[in-house]
């Protein structure tokens, strides 16, 4: 069976690795990078004009990054990706509906907000504790091979 060609898997892995690298470097320093390219060399690439996040369907994580029964907070995208059971992926906004803090952790099957202790389930995003008046907003998640994208 030819589900996922080697080239596709490698390409997806590269994109995910790039996304993880970018998110890991973008939080504390705002230095110019080589990503902006050289506008004076006259080799602008079509489709490269967005400059800002065009990440609606770009992979932001890898399946291996999301533990079964737990999850992964992708702070750069303000999203939490969870895997309530093996092979089942969910995504939620990481913005806490209480006062807007970003959730930072997923532990013991719950997504945790550090500000006032609200907790949410990994399978529905519903509130299980704390002052949040409602659950986390669900986001659309797409898994392609090993790559996870969230719209
Ligand atoms: Fe999350 Fe208050 S902002 S519990």
PDB file of C-alpha atoms and ligand atoms in Angstrom:
ATOM      1  CA  UNK A   1       0.000   0.000   0.000  1.00  0.00           C
ATOM      2  CA  UNK A   2       1.232   3.460  -0.823  1.00  0.00           C
ATOM      3  CA  UNK A   3      -0.441   5.607   1.739  1.00  0.00           C
ATOM      4  CA  UNK A   4       2.310   8.070   2.329  1.00  0.00           C
ATOM      5  CA  UNK A   5       5.231   8.350   0.039  1.00  0.00           C
ATOM      6  CA  UNK A   6       8.626   8.943   1.539  1.00  0.00           C
ATOM      7  CA  UNK A   7       8.806  12.325  -0.108  1.00  0.00           C
ATOM      8  CA  UNK A   8       5.448  13.379   1.362  1.00  0.00           C
ATOM      9  CA  UNK A   9       6.438  12.271   4.837  1.00  0.00           C
ATOM     10  CA  UNK A  10       9.780  14.026   4.606  1.00  0.00           C
ATOM     11  CA  UNK A  11       8.150  17.180   3.291  1.00  0.00           C
ATOM     12  CA  UNK A  12       5.580  17.171   6.085  1.00  0.00           C
ATOM     13  CA  UNK A  13       8.266  16.562   8.671  1.00  0.00           C
ATOM     14  CA  UNK A  14      10.274  19.465   7.365  1.00  0.00           C
ATOM     15  CA  UNK A  15       7.304  21.778   7.546  1.00  0.00           C
ATOM     16  CA  UNK A  16       6.519  20.680  11.071  1.00  0.00           C
ATOM     17  CA  UNK A  17      10.122  21.035  12.137  1.00  0.00           C
ATOM     18  CA  UNK A  18      10.165  24.528  10.676  1.00  0.00           C
ATOM     19  CA  UNK A  19       6.949  25.432  12.461  1.00  0.00           C
ATOM     20  CA  UNK A  20       8.265  24.161  15.775  1.00  0.00           C
ATOM     21  CA  UNK A  21      11.538  26.007  15.262  1.00  0.00           C
ATOM     22  CA  UNK A  22       9.762  29.249  14.457  1.00  0.00           C
ATOM     23  CA  UNK A  23       7.418  28.991  17.431  1.00  0.00           C
ATOM     24  CA  UNK A  24      10.309  28.198  19.727  1.00  0.00           C
ATOM     25  CA  UNK A  25      12.230  31.294  18.675  1.00  0.00           C
ATOM     26  CA  UNK A  26       9.523  33.859  18.343  1.00  0.00           C
ATOM     27  CA  UNK A  27       8.501  34.490  21.897  1.00  0.00           C
ATOM     28  CA  UNK A  28      11.215  36.527  23.517  1.00  0.00           C
ATOM     29  CA  UNK A  29      13.197  38.236  20.806  1.00  0.00           C
ATOM     30  CA  UNK A  30      12.014  40.048  17.779  1.00  0.00           C
ATOM     31  CA  UNK A  31      15.082  40.086  15.634  1.00  0.00           C
ATOM     32  CA  UNK A  32      15.061  40.267  11.888  1.00  0.00           C
ATOM     33  CA  UNK A  33      15.433  36.923  10.228  1.00  0.00           C
ATOM     34  CA  UNK A  34      16.436  35.716   6.826  1.00  0.00           C
ATOM     35  CA  UNK A  35      12.864  34.614   6.211  1.00  0.00           C
ATOM     36  CA  UNK A  36      11.980  38.011   4.859  1.00  0.00           C
ATOM     37  CA  UNK A  37      14.286  37.386   1.925  1.00  0.00           C
ATOM     38  CA  UNK A  38      16.006  39.995  -0.134  1.00  0.00           C
ATOM     39  CA  UNK A  39      13.475  42.166  -1.903  1.00  0.00           C
ATOM     40  CA  UNK A  40      16.170  43.781  -3.970  1.00  0.00           C
ATOM     41  CA  UNK A  41      17.380  40.676  -5.724  1.00  0.00           C
ATOM     42  CA  UNK A  42      14.342  40.645  -7.994  1.00  0.00           C
ATOM     43  CA  UNK A  43      13.534  37.021  -7.365  1.00  0.00           C
ATOM     44  CA  UNK A  44      10.254  37.392  -5.573  1.00  0.00           C
ATOM     45  CA  UNK A  45       8.298  34.200  -5.576  1.00  0.00           C
ATOM     46  CA  UNK A  46       4.598  34.211  -6.451  1.00  0.00           C
ATOM     47  CA  UNK A  47       2.562  33.309  -3.392  1.00  0.00           C
ATOM     48  CA  UNK A  48       5.290  34.535  -1.095  1.00  0.00           C
ATOM     49  CA  UNK A  49       3.665  37.887  -0.660  1.00  0.00           C
ATOM     50  CA  UNK A  50       1.520  37.205   2.357  1.00  0.00           C
ATOM     51  CA  UNK A  51       4.328  37.706   4.836  1.00  0.00           C
ATOM     52  CA  UNK A  52       1.997  37.179   7.764  1.00  0.00           C
ATOM     53  CA  UNK A  53       0.531  33.953   8.975  1.00  0.00           C
ATOM     54  CA  UNK A  54      -1.105  32.004   6.184  1.00  0.00           C
ATOM     55  CA  UNK A  55      -1.267  29.053   8.477  1.00  0.00           C
ATOM     56  CA  UNK A  56      -4.921  28.129   8.186  1.00  0.00           C
ATOM     57  CA  UNK A  57      -3.993  24.758   6.756  1.00  0.00           C
ATOM     58  CA  UNK A  58      -0.254  24.600   7.314  1.00  0.00           C
ATOM     59  CA  UNK A  59       0.920  21.844   9.646  1.00  0.00           C
ATOM     60  CA  UNK A  60       1.653  23.150  13.120  1.00  0.00           C
ATOM     61  CA  UNK A  61       2.472  19.917  14.891  1.00  0.00           C
ATOM     62  CA  UNK A  62       3.315  16.304  14.376  1.00  0.00           C
ATOM     63  CA  UNK A  63       1.217  13.345  15.506  1.00  0.00           C
ATOM     64  CA  UNK A  64       4.149  12.195  17.634  1.00  0.00           C
ATOM     65  CA  UNK A  65       4.050  15.477  19.580  1.00  0.00           C
ATOM     66  CA  UNK A  66       0.552  14.832  20.913  1.00  0.00           C
ATOM     67  CA  UNK A  67       0.361  12.134  23.587  1.00  0.00           C
ATOM     68  CA  UNK A  68      -2.646   9.817  23.753  1.00  0.00           C
ATOM     69  CA  UNK A  69      -4.906  11.024  26.559  1.00  0.00           C
ATOM     70  CA  UNK A  70      -3.094  14.356  26.605  1.00  0.00           C
ATOM     71  CA  UNK A  71      -2.293  17.221  24.355  1.00  0.00           C
ATOM     72  CA  UNK A  72       0.037  19.864  23.091  1.00  0.00           C
ATOM     73  CA  UNK A  73      -0.304  23.631  23.480  1.00  0.00           C
ATOM     74  CA  UNK A  74       0.952  25.471  20.400  1.00  0.00           C
ATOM     75  CA  UNK A  75       1.196  28.928  21.888  1.00  0.00           C
ATOM     76  CA  UNK A  76       2.291  30.627  18.659  1.00  0.00           C
ATOM     77  CA  UNK A  77      -1.008  29.549  17.105  1.00  0.00           C
ATOM     78  CA  UNK A  78      -3.050  29.947  20.312  1.00  0.00           C
ATOM     79  CA  UNK A  79      -4.341  26.418  19.941  1.00  0.00           C
ATOM     80  CA  UNK A  80      -4.391  23.195  21.936  1.00  0.00           C
ATOM     81  CA  UNK A  81      -4.267  19.900  20.073  1.00  0.00           C
ATOM     82  CA  UNK A  82      -5.378  16.840  21.987  1.00  0.00           C
ATOM     83  CA  UNK A  83      -5.584  13.110  21.361  1.00  0.00           C
ATOM     84  CA  UNK A  84      -8.316  11.789  23.680  1.00  0.00           C
ATOM     85  CA  UNK A  85      -7.905   8.277  22.304  1.00  0.00           C
ATOM     86  CA  UNK A  86      -5.367   6.834  19.916  1.00  0.00           C
ATOM     87  CA  UNK A  87      -5.833   8.267  16.451  1.00  0.00           C
ATOM     88  CA  UNK A  88      -8.569  10.719  17.503  1.00  0.00           C
ATOM     89  CA  UNK A  89      -7.396  14.325  17.398  1.00  0.00           C
ATOM     90  CA  UNK A  90      -9.191  17.429  18.620  1.00  0.00           C
ATOM     91  CA  UNK A  91      -8.212  21.067  18.629  1.00  0.00           C
ATOM     92  CA  UNK A  92      -9.388  23.966  20.746  1.00  0.00           C
ATOM     93  CA  UNK A  93      -8.637  27.619  21.093  1.00  0.00           C
ATOM     94  CA  UNK A  94      -5.994  28.109  23.773  1.00  0.00           C
ATOM     95  CA  UNK A  95      -7.668  31.322  24.892  1.00  0.00           C
ATOM     96  CA  UNK A  96      -9.350  30.761  28.229  1.00  0.00           C
ATOM     97  CA  UNK A  97     -12.966  31.985  28.190  1.00  0.00           C
ATOM     98  CA  UNK A  98     -12.614  33.308  31.740  1.00  0.00           C
ATOM     99  CA  UNK A  99     -10.344  36.314  31.265  1.00  0.00           C
ATOM    100  CA  UNK A 100      -8.422  35.489  28.124  1.00  0.00           C
ATOM    101  CA  UNK A 101      -5.199  33.949  29.411  1.00  0.00           C
ATOM    102  CA  UNK A 102      -3.626  31.286  27.250  1.00  0.00           C
ATOM    103  CA  UNK A 103      -3.811  27.783  28.608  1.00  0.00           C
ATOM    104  CA  UNK A 104      -0.326  26.449  29.071  1.00  0.00           C
ATOM    105  CA  UNK A 105      -0.470  22.833  30.012  1.00  0.00           C
ATOM    106  CA  UNK A 106      -2.252  19.542  29.461  1.00  0.00           C
ATOM    107  CA  UNK A 107      -1.992  17.099  32.312  1.00  0.00           C
ATOM    108  CA  UNK A 108      -4.005  14.254  33.752  1.00  0.00           C
ATOM    109  CA  UNK A 109      -6.432  14.441  30.851  1.00  0.00           C
ATOM    110  CA  UNK A 110      -7.169  18.110  31.415  1.00  0.00           C
ATOM    111  CA  UNK A 111      -6.198  21.355  29.736  1.00  0.00           C
ATOM    112  CA  UNK A 112      -5.101  23.805  32.416  1.00  0.00           C
ATOM    113  CA  UNK A 113      -5.254  27.590  32.536  1.00  0.00           C
ATOM    114  CA  UNK A 114      -2.524  28.972  34.811  1.00  0.00           C
ATOM    115  CA  UNK A 115      -4.224  32.255  35.649  1.00  0.00           C
ATOM    116  CA  UNK A 116      -7.103  31.174  37.859  1.00  0.00           C
ATOM    117  CA  UNK A 117      -7.024  27.400  37.565  1.00  0.00           C
ATOM    118  CA  UNK A 118      -9.772  26.654  35.081  1.00  0.00           C
ATOM    119  CA  UNK A 119      -9.553  23.149  33.686  1.00  0.00           C
ATOM    120  CA  UNK A 120     -11.048  21.681  30.520  1.00  0.00           C
ATOM    121  CA  UNK A 121     -11.450  18.157  29.194  1.00  0.00           C
ATOM    122  CA  UNK A 122      -9.191  17.013  26.379  1.00  0.00           C
ATOM    123  CA  UNK A 123     -12.043  15.400  24.469  1.00  0.00           C
ATOM    124  CA  UNK A 124     -14.660  18.168  24.400  1.00  0.00           C
ATOM    125  CA  UNK A 125     -12.966  21.245  25.856  1.00  0.00           C
ATOM    126  CA  UNK A 126     -15.769  21.486  28.411  1.00  0.00           C
ATOM    127  CA  UNK A 127     -15.078  23.083  31.785  1.00  0.00           C
ATOM    128  CA  UNK A 128     -14.363  20.642  34.599  1.00  0.00           C
ATOM    129  CA  UNK A 129     -13.171  23.134  37.190  1.00  0.00           C
ATOM    130  CA  UNK A 130     -12.369  26.746  37.927  1.00  0.00           C
ATOM    131  CA  UNK A 131     -14.103  30.004  37.090  1.00  0.00           C
ATOM    132  CA  UNK A 132     -14.364  29.707  33.281  1.00  0.00           C
ATOM    133  CA  UNK A 133     -18.014  30.259  32.301  1.00  0.00           C
ATOM    134  CA  UNK A 134     -17.829  27.915  29.310  1.00  0.00           C
ATOM    135  CA  UNK A 135     -15.536  25.496  27.535  1.00  0.00           C
ATOM    136  CA  UNK A 136     -12.780  26.134  25.050  1.00  0.00           C
ATOM    137  CA  UNK A 137     -13.849  26.929  21.520  1.00  0.00           C
ATOM    138  CA  UNK A 138     -13.358  23.925  19.275  1.00  0.00           C
ATOM    139  CA  UNK A 139     -11.228  24.328  16.167  1.00  0.00           C
ATOM    140  CA  UNK A 140     -11.136  22.198  13.049  1.00  0.00           C
ATOM    141  CA  UNK A 141      -8.208  19.809  12.999  1.00  0.00           C
ATOM    142  CA  UNK A 142      -6.857  17.935  10.002  1.00  0.00           C
ATOM    143  CA  UNK A 143      -4.331  15.125  10.170  1.00  0.00           C
ATOM    144  CA  UNK A 144      -2.443  14.277   6.991  1.00  0.00           C
ATOM    145  CA  UNK A 145       0.043  11.498   7.488  1.00  0.00           C
ATOM    146  CA  UNK A 146       2.080  12.673  10.464  1.00  0.00           C
ATOM    147  CA  UNK A 147       1.200  16.340  10.087  1.00  0.00           C
ATOM    148  CA  UNK A 148      -1.502  18.133  12.048  1.00  0.00           C
ATOM    149  CA  UNK A 149      -3.103  21.317  10.782  1.00  0.00           C
ATOM    150  CA  UNK A 150      -5.703  23.422  12.544  1.00  0.00           C
ATOM    151  CA  UNK A 151      -8.073  25.853  10.830  1.00  0.00           C
TER     152      UNK A 151
HETATM  153 FE1  LIG B   1      -8.216  31.207  32.667  1.00  0.00          FE
HETATM  154 FE2  LIG B   1      -9.001  32.931  34.566  1.00  0.00          FE
HETATM  155  S1  LIG B   1      -8.198  33.382  32.608  1.00  0.00           S
HETATM  156  S2  LIG B   1      -8.977  30.769  34.633  1.00  0.00           S
END
